[in-house]
PDB file of C-alpha atoms in Angstrom:
ATOM      1  CA  MET A   7     145.693  99.178  34.206  1.00 60.00           C
ATOM      2  CA  LEU A   8     143.234  96.971  32.888  1.00 70.00           C
ATOM      3  CA  SER A   9     139.455  97.100  34.834  1.00 72.00           C
ATOM      4  CA  GLN A  10     138.044  94.671  37.042  1.00 72.00           C
ATOM      5  CA  ALA A  11     135.243  94.355  34.635  1.00 77.00           C
ATOM      6  CA  MET A  12     137.204  94.008  31.290  1.00 82.00           C
ATOM      7  CA  PHE A  13     139.717  91.448  32.569  1.00 83.00           C
ATOM      8  CA  PRO A  14     137.300  88.473  32.170  1.00 82.00           C
ATOM      9  CA  TRP A  15     136.288  89.545  28.842  1.00 85.00           C
ATOM     10  CA  LEU A  16     139.815  89.795  27.451  1.00 90.00           C
ATOM     11  CA  LEU A  17     140.378  86.484  28.731  1.00 87.00           C
ATOM     12  CA  LEU A  18     137.295  85.177  26.972  1.00 86.00           C
ATOM     13  CA  THR A  19     138.521  86.754  23.594  1.00 90.00           C
ATOM     14  CA  ALA A  20     141.712  84.997  24.032  1.00 91.00           C
ATOM     15  CA  ALA A  21     140.283  81.577  24.433  1.00 88.00           C
ATOM     16  CA  PHE A  22     137.901  82.161  21.400  1.00 88.00           C
ATOM     17  CA  LEU A  23     140.938  83.107  19.172  1.00 93.00           C
ATOM     18  CA  PHE A  24     142.773  80.202  20.799  1.00 91.00           C
ATOM     19  CA  THR A  25     139.950  77.703  19.838  1.00 88.00           C
ATOM     20  CA  LEU A  26     139.462  79.313  16.823  1.00 90.00           C
ATOM     21  CA  GLY A  27     143.080  78.704  15.481  1.00 92.00           C
ATOM     22  CA  ALA A  28     142.962  75.319  16.852  1.00 89.00           C
ATOM     23  CA  LEU A  29     139.663  74.518  14.669  1.00 87.00           C
ATOM     24  CA  GLY A  30     141.471  75.809  11.760  1.00 89.00           C
ATOM     25  CA  VAL A  31     144.515  73.691  12.311  1.00 88.00           C
ATOM     26  CA  LEU A  32     141.810  70.836  12.216  1.00 83.00           C
ATOM     27  CA  ILE A  33     139.635  71.376   9.349  1.00 83.00           C
ATOM     28  CA  ARG A  34     141.767  73.375   6.877  1.00 84.00           C
ATOM     29  CA  ARG A  35     143.799  71.308   4.410  1.00 83.00           C
ATOM     30  CA  ASN A  36     145.982  74.423   2.665  1.00 88.00           C
ATOM     31  CA  PRO A  37     148.924  74.182   4.841  1.00 90.00           C
ATOM     32  CA  LEU A  38     149.394  78.000   4.450  1.00 92.00           C
ATOM     33  CA  VAL A  39     146.311  78.516   6.329  1.00 92.00           C
ATOM     34  CA  VAL A  40     147.209  75.835   9.063  1.00 93.00           C
ATOM     35  CA  PHE A  41     150.192  77.858   9.453  1.00 94.00           C
ATOM     36  CA  MET A  42     148.150  81.165   9.820  1.00 94.00           C
ATOM     37  CA  CYS A  43     145.851  79.557  12.368  1.00 95.00           C
ATOM     38  CA  ILE A  44     148.794  78.401  14.340  1.00 95.00           C
ATOM     39  CA  GLU A  45     149.985  82.140  14.124  1.00 95.00           C
ATOM     40  CA  LEU A  46     146.258  82.834  15.524  1.00 95.00           C
ATOM     41  CA  MET A  47     146.702  80.481  18.449  1.00 95.00           C
ATOM     42  CA  LEU A  48     150.083  82.053  19.303  1.00 96.00           C
ATOM     43  CA  ASN A  49     148.546  85.565  19.179  1.00 96.00           C
ATOM     44  CA  ALA A  50     145.632  84.383  21.323  1.00 95.00           C
ATOM     45  CA  VAL A  51     148.145  83.488  24.209  1.00 95.00           C
ATOM     46  CA  ASN A  52     150.197  86.846  24.025  1.00 95.00           C
ATOM     47  CA  LEU A  53     146.896  88.517  24.482  1.00 95.00           C
ATOM     48  CA  ALA A  54     146.241  86.768  27.563  1.00 93.00           C
ATOM     49  CA  LEU A  55     150.008  87.137  28.706  1.00 93.00           C
ATOM     50  CA  VAL A  56     149.720  90.764  28.107  1.00 93.00           C
ATOM     51  CA  GLY A  57     146.241  91.175  29.962  1.00 91.00           C
ATOM     52  CA  TYR A  58     147.542  89.355  33.043  1.00 88.00           C
ATOM     53  CA  SER A  59     150.581  91.598  32.732  1.00 88.00           C
ATOM     54  CA  SER A  60     148.432  94.787  32.606  1.00 86.00           C
ATOM     55  CA  TYR A  61     146.251  93.360  35.290  1.00 83.00           C
ATOM     56  CA  LEU A  62     148.837  92.118  37.923  1.00 82.00           C
ATOM     57  CA  ASN A  63     150.912  95.256  37.495  1.00 79.00           C
ATOM     58  CA  SER A  64     153.719  92.763  36.547  1.00 81.00           C
ATOM     59  CA  GLU A  65     155.930  93.197  33.281  1.00 82.00           C
ATOM     60  CA  GLU A  66     156.875  89.697  33.297  1.00 86.00           C
ATOM     61  CA  GLY A  67     153.992  88.777  31.055  1.00 89.00           C
ATOM     62  CA  GLN A  68     155.198  91.187  28.674  1.00 91.00           C
ATOM     63  CA  VAL A  69     158.746  89.689  28.422  1.00 92.00           C
ATOM     64  CA  PHE A  70     157.155  85.934  27.746  1.00 93.00           C
ATOM     65  CA  ALA A  71     154.975  87.525  25.031  1.00 94.00           C
ATOM     66  CA  PHE A  72     158.207  88.860  23.564  1.00 93.00           C
ATOM     67  CA  MET A  73     159.839  85.568  23.251  1.00 93.00           C
ATOM     68  CA  VAL A  74     156.489  84.047  21.959  1.00 94.00           C
ATOM     69  CA  ILE A  75     157.133  86.689  19.011  1.00 94.00           C
ATOM     70  CA  VAL A  76     160.424  85.352  18.381  1.00 93.00           C
ATOM     71  CA  VAL A  77     159.589  81.938  18.407  1.00 93.00           C
ATOM     72  CA  ALA A  78     156.588  82.301  16.096  1.00 93.00           C
ATOM     73  CA  ALA A  79     159.120  84.135  13.741  1.00 92.00           C
ATOM     74  CA  ALA A  80     161.219  81.424  13.801  1.00 93.00           C
ATOM     75  CA  GLU A  81     158.822  78.788  13.171  1.00 93.00           C
ATOM     76  CA  VAL A  82     157.380  80.821  10.136  1.00 93.00           C
ATOM     77  CA  VAL A  83     160.606  81.080   8.446  1.00 92.00           C
ATOM     78  CA  VAL A  84     161.086  77.189   8.720  1.00 93.00           C
ATOM     79  CA  GLY A  85     157.641  76.339   7.779  1.00 92.00           C
ATOM     80  CA  LEU A  86     157.442  78.596   4.760  1.00 91.00           C
ATOM     81  CA  GLY A  87     160.749  77.167   3.769  1.00 90.00           C
ATOM     82  CA  LEU A  88     159.492  73.681   4.040  1.00 89.00           C
ATOM     83  CA  LEU A  89     156.127  74.511   2.056  1.00 89.00           C
ATOM     84  CA  THR A  90     158.420  76.243  -0.751  1.00 88.00           C
ATOM     85  CA  ARG A  91     160.722  73.352  -0.893  1.00 87.00           C
ATOM     86  CA  VAL A  92     157.746  70.746  -1.185  1.00 86.00           C
ATOM     87  CA  PHE A  93     156.251  72.769  -4.136  1.00 85.00           C
ATOM     88  CA  SER A  94     159.349  73.203  -5.645  1.00 83.00           C
ATOM     89  CA  ILE A  95     159.337  69.153  -6.060  1.00 81.00           C
ATOM     90  CA  GLY A  96     155.898  69.320  -7.663  1.00 77.00           C
ATOM     91  CA  ARG A  97     153.971  68.359  -4.713  1.00 78.00           C
ATOM     92  CA  GLU A  98     150.206  69.655  -4.182  1.00 79.00           C
ATOM     93  CA  LEU A  99     150.019  71.694  -1.271  1.00 80.00           C
ATOM     94  CA  ASP A 100     147.446  70.000   0.673  1.00 81.00           C
ATOM     95  CA  VAL A 101     148.191  68.478   4.053  1.00 82.00           C
ATOM     96  CA  ASP A 102     145.942  65.337   3.233  1.00 78.00           C
ATOM     97  CA  ASP A 103     148.369  64.624   0.430  1.00 79.00           C
ATOM     98  CA  LEU A 104     151.418  65.122   2.461  1.00 79.00           C
ATOM     99  CA  ASP A 105     151.063  62.197   4.748  1.00 77.00           C
ATOM    100  CA  GLU A 106     154.113  59.714   3.943  1.00 78.00           C
ATOM    101  CA  MET A 107     155.331  60.040   7.288  1.00 76.00           C
ATOM    102  CA  LYS A 108     152.633  58.499   8.811  1.00 74.00           C
ATOM    103  CA  GLN A 109     153.330  55.104   6.532  1.00 70.00           C
TER     104      GLN A 109
ATOM    105  CA  MET B  11     138.744 103.012  27.677  1.00 74.00           C
ATOM    106  CA  ASN B  12     136.503 100.145  28.455  1.00 84.00           C
ATOM    107  CA  GLY B  13     134.375 100.866  25.362  1.00 87.00           C
ATOM    108  CA  LEU B  14     137.318 100.915  23.340  1.00 90.00           C
ATOM    109  CA  LEU B  15     138.764  97.845  24.528  1.00 91.00           C
ATOM    110  CA  ALA B  16     135.421  95.894  24.020  1.00 92.00           C
ATOM    111  CA  VAL B  17     135.088  97.461  20.171  1.00 93.00           C
ATOM    112  CA  ILE B  18     138.931  96.182  19.233  1.00 94.00           C
ATOM    113  CA  LEU B  19     138.241  92.800  20.965  1.00 94.00           C
ATOM    114  CA  ILE B  20     134.988  91.972  19.260  1.00 94.00           C
ATOM    115  CA  LEU B  21     136.637  93.110  15.944  1.00 95.00           C
ATOM    116  CA  ALA B  22     139.547  91.112  16.182  1.00 95.00           C
ATOM    117  CA  ALA B  23     137.244  87.956  17.262  1.00 94.00           C
ATOM    118  CA  ILE B  24     135.291  88.661  13.775  1.00 95.00           C
ATOM    119  CA  SER B  25     138.542  89.166  11.767  1.00 95.00           C
ATOM    120  CA  ALA B  26     139.952  86.004  13.304  1.00 94.00           C
ATOM    121  CA  LEU B  27     136.519  84.178  12.015  1.00 92.00           C
ATOM    122  CA  GLY B  28     137.650  85.509   8.508  1.00 92.00           C
ATOM    123  CA  VAL B  29     141.186  83.665   8.814  1.00 92.00           C
ATOM    124  CA  VAL B  30     139.795  80.423   9.569  1.00 89.00           C
ATOM    125  CA  PHE B  31     136.550  80.225   7.337  1.00 87.00           C
ATOM    126  CA  SER B  32     138.030  82.288   4.134  1.00 87.00           C
ATOM    127  CA  SER B  33     138.126  80.316   1.215  1.00 83.00           C
ATOM    128  CA  LYS B  34     140.978  81.810  -0.681  1.00 87.00           C
ATOM    129  CA  THR B  35     144.599  81.991   1.313  1.00 90.00           C
ATOM    130  CA  ILE B  36     144.936  85.562   0.422  1.00 91.00           C
ATOM    131  CA  TYR B  37     141.788  86.617   2.165  1.00 92.00           C
ATOM    132  CA  SER B  38     142.854  84.434   5.216  1.00 93.00           C
ATOM    133  CA  ALA B  39     145.948  86.150   4.926  1.00 94.00           C
ATOM    134  CA  LEU B  40     144.609  89.776   5.101  1.00 94.00           C
ATOM    135  CA  SER B  41     142.225  88.767   7.568  1.00 95.00           C
ATOM    136  CA  LEU B  42     145.580  87.737   9.689  1.00 95.00           C
ATOM    137  CA  VAL B  43     146.886  91.165   9.258  1.00 95.00           C
ATOM    138  CA  LEU B  44     143.874  92.967  10.288  1.00 95.00           C
ATOM    139  CA  THR B  45     143.832  90.524  13.468  1.00 96.00           C
ATOM    140  CA  VAL B  46     147.256  91.318  14.496  1.00 96.00           C
ATOM    141  CA  ALA B  47     146.861  94.985  14.138  1.00 95.00           C
ATOM    142  CA  LEU B  48     143.983  94.777  16.193  1.00 96.00           C
ATOM    143  CA  LEU B  49     145.616  92.765  18.941  1.00 95.00           C
ATOM    144  CA  ALA B  50     148.587  95.360  18.481  1.00 95.00           C
ATOM    145  CA  ALA B  51     145.806  98.019  19.354  1.00 94.00           C
ATOM    146  CA  VAL B  52     144.766  96.205  22.682  1.00 93.00           C
ATOM    147  CA  PHE B  53     148.415  95.977  23.659  1.00 93.00           C
ATOM    148  CA  LEU B  54     148.448  99.838  23.143  1.00 90.00           C
ATOM    149  CA  VAL B  55     145.369 100.274  25.339  1.00 89.00           C
ATOM    150  CA  LEU B  56     146.756  97.857  28.061  1.00 88.00           C
ATOM    151  CA  ASN B  57     149.970 100.194  28.435  1.00 85.00           C
ATOM    152  CA  ALA B  58     151.966  97.412  26.593  1.00 88.00           C
ATOM    153  CA  GLN B  59     153.754 100.063  24.220  1.00 89.00           C
ATOM    154  CA  PHE B  60     156.812  98.100  23.674  1.00 91.00           C
ATOM    155  CA  LEU B  61     154.741  94.959  22.556  1.00 92.00           C
ATOM    156  CA  PHE B  62     152.767  97.367  20.489  1.00 93.00           C
ATOM    157  CA  VAL B  63     155.699  98.260  18.354  1.00 93.00           C
ATOM    158  CA  VAL B  64     157.181  94.865  18.481  1.00 93.00           C
ATOM    159  CA  GLN B  65     153.786  93.291  17.127  1.00 94.00           C
ATOM    160  CA  LEU B  66     153.711  95.552  14.300  1.00 94.00           C
ATOM    161  CA  ILE B  67     157.001  95.460  13.112  1.00 94.00           C
ATOM    162  CA  VAL B  68     157.409  91.785  13.527  1.00 93.00           C
ATOM    163  CA  TYR B  69     154.174  90.247  12.607  1.00 91.00           C
ATOM    164  CA  ALA B  70     152.078  92.659  10.567  1.00 90.00           C
ATOM    165  CA  GLY B  71     155.699  93.851   9.090  1.00 90.00           C
ATOM    166  CA  ALA B  72     157.913  90.955   8.455  1.00 91.00           C
ATOM    167  CA  VAL B  73     155.762  87.827   9.174  1.00 92.00           C
ATOM    168  CA  MET B  74     152.851  88.602   7.139  1.00 93.00           C
ATOM    169  CA  VAL B  75     154.836  90.174   4.653  1.00 93.00           C
ATOM    170  CA  LEU B  76     156.310  86.688   4.018  1.00 92.00           C
ATOM    171  CA  PHE B  77     153.059  85.026   3.986  1.00 93.00           C
ATOM    172  CA  VAL B  78     151.965  86.955   1.587  1.00 93.00           C
ATOM    173  CA  PHE B  79     154.971  86.705  -0.617  1.00 92.00           C
ATOM    174  CA  ILE B  80     154.889  82.885  -0.179  1.00 91.00           C
ATOM    175  CA  ILE B  81     151.076  83.157  -1.428  1.00 91.00           C
ATOM    176  CA  ALA B  82     151.988  84.887  -4.207  1.00 91.00           C
ATOM    177  CA  LEU B  83     154.784  82.746  -5.010  1.00 88.00           C
ATOM    178  CA  LEU B  84     152.896  79.118  -4.436  1.00 85.00           C
ATOM    179  CA  ASP B  85     149.278  80.562  -5.756  1.00 80.00           C
ATOM    180  CA  PRO B  86     147.600  78.133  -4.061  1.00 76.00           C
ATOM    181  CA  ALA B  87     143.880  77.020  -5.134  1.00 72.00           C
ATOM    182  CA  ALA B  88     141.135  77.816  -3.148  1.00 66.00           C
ATOM    183  CA  GLU B  89     139.827  74.529  -1.388  1.00 65.00           C
ATOM    184  CA  ASP B  90     136.762  73.529  -3.177  1.00 56.00           C
ATOM    185  CA  ARG B  91     136.013  70.462  -1.305  1.00 58.00           C
ATOM    186  CA  PRO B  92     135.112  71.322   2.581  1.00 56.00           C
ATOM    187  CA  ARG B  93     135.512  68.626   4.836  1.00 57.00           C
ATOM    188  CA  ILE B  94     132.327  68.520   6.237  1.00 60.00           C
ATOM    189  CA  PHE B  95     130.747  65.023   7.878  1.00 64.00           C
ATOM    190  CA  ASP B  96     133.999  63.616   8.053  1.00 71.00           C
ATOM    191  CA  LEU B  97     134.375  61.657  11.418  1.00 75.00           C
ATOM    192  CA  ARG B  98     137.924  63.170  12.521  1.00 70.00           C
ATOM    193  CA  LEU B  99     136.316  66.905  11.579  1.00 73.00           C
ATOM    194  CA  ILE B 100     133.394  65.907  13.746  1.00 80.00           C
ATOM    195  CA  LEU B 101     135.844  64.611  16.796  1.00 80.00           C
ATOM    196  CA  GLY B 102     137.905  67.743  16.527  1.00 75.00           C
ATOM    197  CA  VAL B 103     134.964  70.054  16.652  1.00 79.00           C
ATOM    198  CA  VAL B 104     133.639  68.388  19.651  1.00 85.00           C
ATOM    199  CA  ALA B 105     136.977  68.497  21.183  1.00 81.00           C
ATOM    200  CA  VAL B 106     137.824  72.189  20.161  1.00 79.00           C
ATOM    201  CA  ALA B 107     134.172  72.866  21.865  1.00 83.00           C
ATOM    202  CA  GLY B 108     134.887  71.364  25.037  1.00 85.00           C
ATOM    203  CA  LEU B 109     138.069  73.009  25.393  1.00 80.00           C
ATOM    204  CA  CYS B 110     136.531  76.474  24.651  1.00 77.00           C
ATOM    205  CA  THR B 111     133.642  75.939  27.086  1.00 82.00           C
ATOM    206  CA  ALA B 112     136.102  74.721  30.017  1.00 80.00           C
ATOM    207  CA  VAL B 113     138.042  77.840  29.375  1.00 75.00           C
ATOM    208  CA  PHE B 114     134.994  79.946  29.115  1.00 74.00           C
ATOM    209  CA  ILE B 115     133.573  78.548  32.500  1.00 77.00           C
ATOM    210  CA  ALA B 116     136.964  78.803  34.217  1.00 73.00           C
ATOM    211  CA  ALA B 117     137.206  82.644  33.009  1.00 67.00           C
ATOM    212  CA  ARG B 118     133.629  83.477  34.038  1.00 67.00           C
ATOM    213  CA  ASN B 119     133.084  81.517  37.654  1.00 62.00           C
ATOM    214  CA  ASP B 120     136.059  79.659  39.018  1.00 49.00           C
ATOM    215  CA  VAL B 121     138.890  82.134  38.564  1.00 52.00           C
ATOM    216  CA  THR B 122     138.958  84.742  41.476  1.00 49.00           C
ATOM    217  CA  TYR B 123     140.628  88.092  40.863  1.00 50.00           C
ATOM    218  CA  ASP B 124     142.493  89.032  43.965  1.00 49.00           C
ATOM    219  CA  THR B 125     143.724  92.636  43.708  1.00 48.00           C
ATOM    220  CA  SER B 126     145.646  92.900  46.709  1.00 47.00           C
ATOM    221  CA  CYS B 127     147.922  90.509  45.054  1.00 45.00           C
ATOM    222  CA  THR B 128     148.976  93.431  42.854  1.00 46.00           C
ATOM    223  CA  THR B 129     151.091  94.902  45.422  1.00 44.00           C
ATOM    224  CA  GLN B 130     152.909  91.468  46.082  1.00 43.00           C
ATOM    225  CA  ALA B 131     153.486  91.095  42.613  1.00 45.00           C
ATOM    226  CA  VAL B 132     155.433  94.535  42.273  1.00 44.00           C
ATOM    227  CA  THR B 133     157.122  93.736  45.385  1.00 45.00           C
ATOM    228  CA  CYS B 134     158.372  90.335  44.266  1.00 43.00           C
ATOM    229  CA  MET B 135     159.203  91.951  40.736  1.00 43.00           C
ATOM    230  CA  HIS B 136     161.702  93.954  42.285  1.00 41.00           C
ATOM    231  CA  GLY B 137     162.968  91.466  44.935  1.00 39.00           C
ATOM    232  CA  TYR B 138     166.345  91.665  43.416  1.00 36.00           C
ATOM    233  CA  THR B 139     166.569  95.473  43.931  1.00 38.00           C
ATOM    234  CA  VAL B 140     165.414  95.087  47.572  1.00 36.00           C
ATOM    235  CA  GLY B 141     168.265  92.395  48.165  1.00 34.00           C
ATOM    236  CA  SER B 142     171.138  94.295  46.447  1.00 36.00           C
ATOM    237  CA  LEU B 143     170.282  97.784  48.544  1.00 36.00           C
ATOM    238  CA  ALA B 144     170.025  95.473  51.767  1.00 37.00           C
ATOM    239  CA  ALA B 145     173.718  94.259  50.677  1.00 40.00           C
ATOM    240  CA  THR B 146     175.135  97.730  50.421  1.00 42.00           C
ATOM    241  CA  GLY B 147     173.527  98.724  53.618  1.00 43.00           C
ATOM    242  CA  ASP B 148     171.367 101.489  52.025  1.00 43.00           C
ATOM    243  CA  THR B 149     168.046 100.428  53.747  1.00 42.00           C
ATOM    244  CA  THR B 150     166.677 104.063  53.806  1.00 45.00           C
ATOM    245  CA  ALA B 151     166.182 104.191  50.001  1.00 44.00           C
ATOM    246  CA  ASP B 152     162.791 103.387  48.574  1.00 41.00           C
ATOM    247  CA  PRO B 153     163.695 100.521  46.201  1.00 41.00           C
ATOM    248  CA  PHE B 154     161.441 101.454  43.827  1.00 39.00           C
ATOM    249  CA  HIS B 155     163.305 104.392  42.794  1.00 38.00           C
ATOM    250  CA  THR B 156     166.329 102.690  42.676  1.00 40.00           C
ATOM    251  CA  PHE B 157     165.964 102.432  38.980  1.00 39.00           C
ATOM    252  CA  GLY B 158     163.919 105.567  38.763  1.00 38.00           C
ATOM    253  CA  PHE B 159     160.767 103.977  38.375  1.00 38.00           C
ATOM    254  CA  PRO B 160     157.594 104.632  40.497  1.00 42.00           C
ATOM    255  CA  GLU B 161     155.744 102.175  42.665  1.00 45.00           C
ATOM    256  CA  ASN B 162     153.046 101.379  39.500  1.00 50.00           C
ATOM    257  CA  ALA B 163     156.102 100.460  37.593  1.00 49.00           C
ATOM    258  CA  VAL B 164     154.541  98.913  34.423  1.00 50.00           C
ATOM    259  CA  ASN B 165     151.965 101.942  33.837  1.00 52.00           C
ATOM    260  CA  ARG B 166     153.529 104.839  35.156  1.00 53.00           C
ATOM    261  CA  ALA B 167     157.144 104.807  33.931  1.00 54.00           C
ATOM    262  CA  GLY B 168     158.243 104.204  30.311  1.00 64.00           C
ATOM    263  CA  ASN B 169     157.219 100.748  29.452  1.00 78.00           C
ATOM    264  CA  VAL B 170     160.189 100.210  27.258  1.00 84.00           C
ATOM    265  CA  GLN B 171     162.607 100.920  30.228  1.00 84.00           C
ATOM    266  CA  THR B 172     160.668  98.393  32.178  1.00 84.00           C
ATOM    267  CA  VAL B 173     160.384  95.583  30.014  1.00 87.00           C
ATOM    268  CA  ALA B 174     164.226  96.179  29.272  1.00 87.00           C
ATOM    269  CA  ASN B 175     165.108  96.138  32.927  1.00 85.00           C
ATOM    270  CA  GLN B 176     163.589  92.396  33.039  1.00 86.00           C
ATOM    271  CA  LEU B 177     164.682  91.338  29.739  1.00 89.00           C
ATOM    272  CA  PHE B 178     168.311  92.398  30.322  1.00 90.00           C
ATOM    273  CA  HIS B 179     168.854  91.540  34.386  1.00 89.00           C
ATOM    274  CA  THR B 180     166.125  88.667  34.999  1.00 88.00           C
ATOM    275  CA  TYR B 181     165.497  86.792  31.627  1.00 91.00           C
ATOM    276  CA  VAL B 182     168.994  87.580  30.059  1.00 92.00           C
ATOM    277  CA  LEU B 183     169.487  83.985  29.405  1.00 93.00           C
ATOM    278  CA  PRO B 184     166.387  83.120  27.815  1.00 92.00           C
ATOM    279  CA  PHE B 185     167.155  86.321  26.067  1.00 92.00           C
ATOM    280  CA  GLU B 186     170.073  85.156  24.606  1.00 93.00           C
ATOM    281  CA  ILE B 187     168.897  81.554  23.616  1.00 93.00           C
ATOM    282  CA  THR B 188     166.728  83.059  21.475  1.00 93.00           C
ATOM    283  CA  SER B 189     169.402  84.436  19.135  1.00 93.00           C
ATOM    284  CA  LEU B 190     170.414  80.846  19.042  1.00 94.00           C
ATOM    285  CA  LEU B 191     166.993  79.786  18.011  1.00 94.00           C
ATOM    286  CA  LEU B 192     167.014  82.488  15.243  1.00 93.00           C
ATOM    287  CA  LEU B 193     170.244  81.830  14.057  1.00 95.00           C
ATOM    288  CA  VAL B 194     168.945  77.772  13.667  1.00 94.00           C
ATOM    289  CA  ALA B 195     165.908  79.022  11.760  1.00 94.00           C
ATOM    290  CA  ALA B 196     167.906  81.088   9.354  1.00 93.00           C
ATOM    291  CA  VAL B 197     170.390  78.176   8.714  1.00 94.00           C
ATOM    292  CA  GLY B 198     167.178  75.907   8.292  1.00 92.00           C
ATOM    293  CA  ALA B 199     165.347  78.164   6.029  1.00 91.00           C
ATOM    294  CA  VAL B 200     168.436  78.607   3.755  1.00 91.00           C
ATOM    295  CA  TYR B 201     169.016  74.755   3.713  1.00 90.00           C
ATOM    296  CA  LEU B 202     165.606  74.268   2.788  1.00 87.00           C
ATOM    297  CA  THR B 203     165.463  76.932   0.037  1.00 83.00           C
ATOM    298  CA  ARG B 204     168.575  76.103  -1.962  1.00 82.00           C
ATOM    299  CA  ARG B 205     168.331  75.104  -5.469  1.00 74.00           C
ATOM    300  CA  VAL B 206     167.452  71.310  -5.670  1.00 64.00           C
ATOM    301  CA  ALA B 207     169.275  69.485  -8.597  1.00 58.00           C
ATOM    302  CA  VAL B 208     167.946  69.206 -11.974  1.00 52.00           C
ATOM    303  CA  GLY B 209     164.552  69.096 -13.568  1.00 51.00           C
ATOM    304  CA  PRO B 210     161.597  71.696 -14.051  1.00 53.00           C
ATOM    305  CA  ARG B 211     159.096  72.329 -11.499  1.00 57.00           C
ATOM    306  CA  ARG B 212     156.245  69.979 -11.075  1.00 61.00           C
ATOM    307  CA  ASP B 213     158.563  67.409 -12.647  1.00 64.00           C
ATOM    308  CA  PRO B 214     156.547  63.782 -11.792  1.00 67.00           C
ATOM    309  CA  GLN B 215     159.537  61.763 -11.977  1.00 72.00           C
ATOM    310  CA  ALA B 216     160.901  63.748  -9.192  1.00 70.00           C
ATOM    311  CA  GLU B 217     157.990  63.436  -7.280  1.00 69.00           C
ATOM    312  CA  GLU B 218     158.172  59.319  -7.890  1.00 75.00           C
ATOM    313  CA  ARG B 219     161.831  59.545  -6.786  1.00 76.00           C
ATOM    314  CA  TRP B 220     160.687  61.464  -3.863  1.00 73.00           C
ATOM    315  CA  ARG B 221     158.104  59.217  -2.942  1.00 73.00           C
ATOM    316  CA  ASP B 222     160.234  55.996  -3.229  1.00 77.00           C
ATOM    317  CA  ASP B 223     162.994  57.650  -1.037  1.00 74.00           C
ATOM    318  CA  LEU B 224     160.417  58.028   1.823  1.00 72.00           C
ATOM    319  CA  VAL B 225     158.809  54.819   1.410  1.00 71.00           C
ATOM    320  CA  GLU B 226     162.310  52.955   1.288  1.00 69.00           C
ATOM    321  CA  GLY B 227     163.458  54.750   4.101  1.00 60.00           C
ATOM    322  CA  GLY B 228     166.331  56.734   2.662  1.00 50.00           C
ATOM    323  CA  ASP B 229     167.839  53.675   1.075  1.00 50.00           C
TER     324      ASP B 229
END
């Protein structure tokens, strides 16, 4: 079981990883790295879920974390499929350059 | 155990910095592999053995191999012009810093941790067991031993059994819906990566046509 002293630090680490991922989504222009930062945010949420699960002696957090992993895998498959499509029609991989949907 | 957990958490935070601030994409991917593996180690320390295995197989195995494969296929160039002193970047950093500070303050001060709720959580978790026992009239049996689990189920019984118990009883409908999600994702990936019409890669005419179609709104 997770000790009382370590639990806040685990939550702090999860918050740090999440905000780091959010920062990466905002400042990086390579869509592959943006996807990796989204994975980082999902992993941070998983860390918080499993931490609470261990702290409260309830396995529900682990079930939710499992669902999050499934959703993340599906998201990566579709996202990387989109990127290969964008690349195969000759576009440069740059999120600043791929802004047609704003127009 | 606490020291081990602290070391793993610090290493995970450092390698996460590498994901965001590496200039080369492949270094970001390898840093993410390290972060994911370290988080799997955290799960192991926290007695979540099932998620430890799932994290290693799905994330460090499947997802990251897919990432590295796509990086090798597309060969993206390193970002040579960092977006510093951009107004959007500054606003984003301020927003992220505010969010981070808020979460830090909440985690340190405002949230109180009441360990007396632990036994309540276990009771609620096995509430359906108590109910089914009451229906059959067998009230003498200890509900926590109905499935062979001791009271502190997550940490003493096999973690895989307890998680599977929740997954296939309480959360069986969401579990089945995830299979639909995976099917849709697989169909979408096959649709997106099918071979497109004619012309070599990096065909400027194809790019023009694509842009025109988008601007005209399809037709």
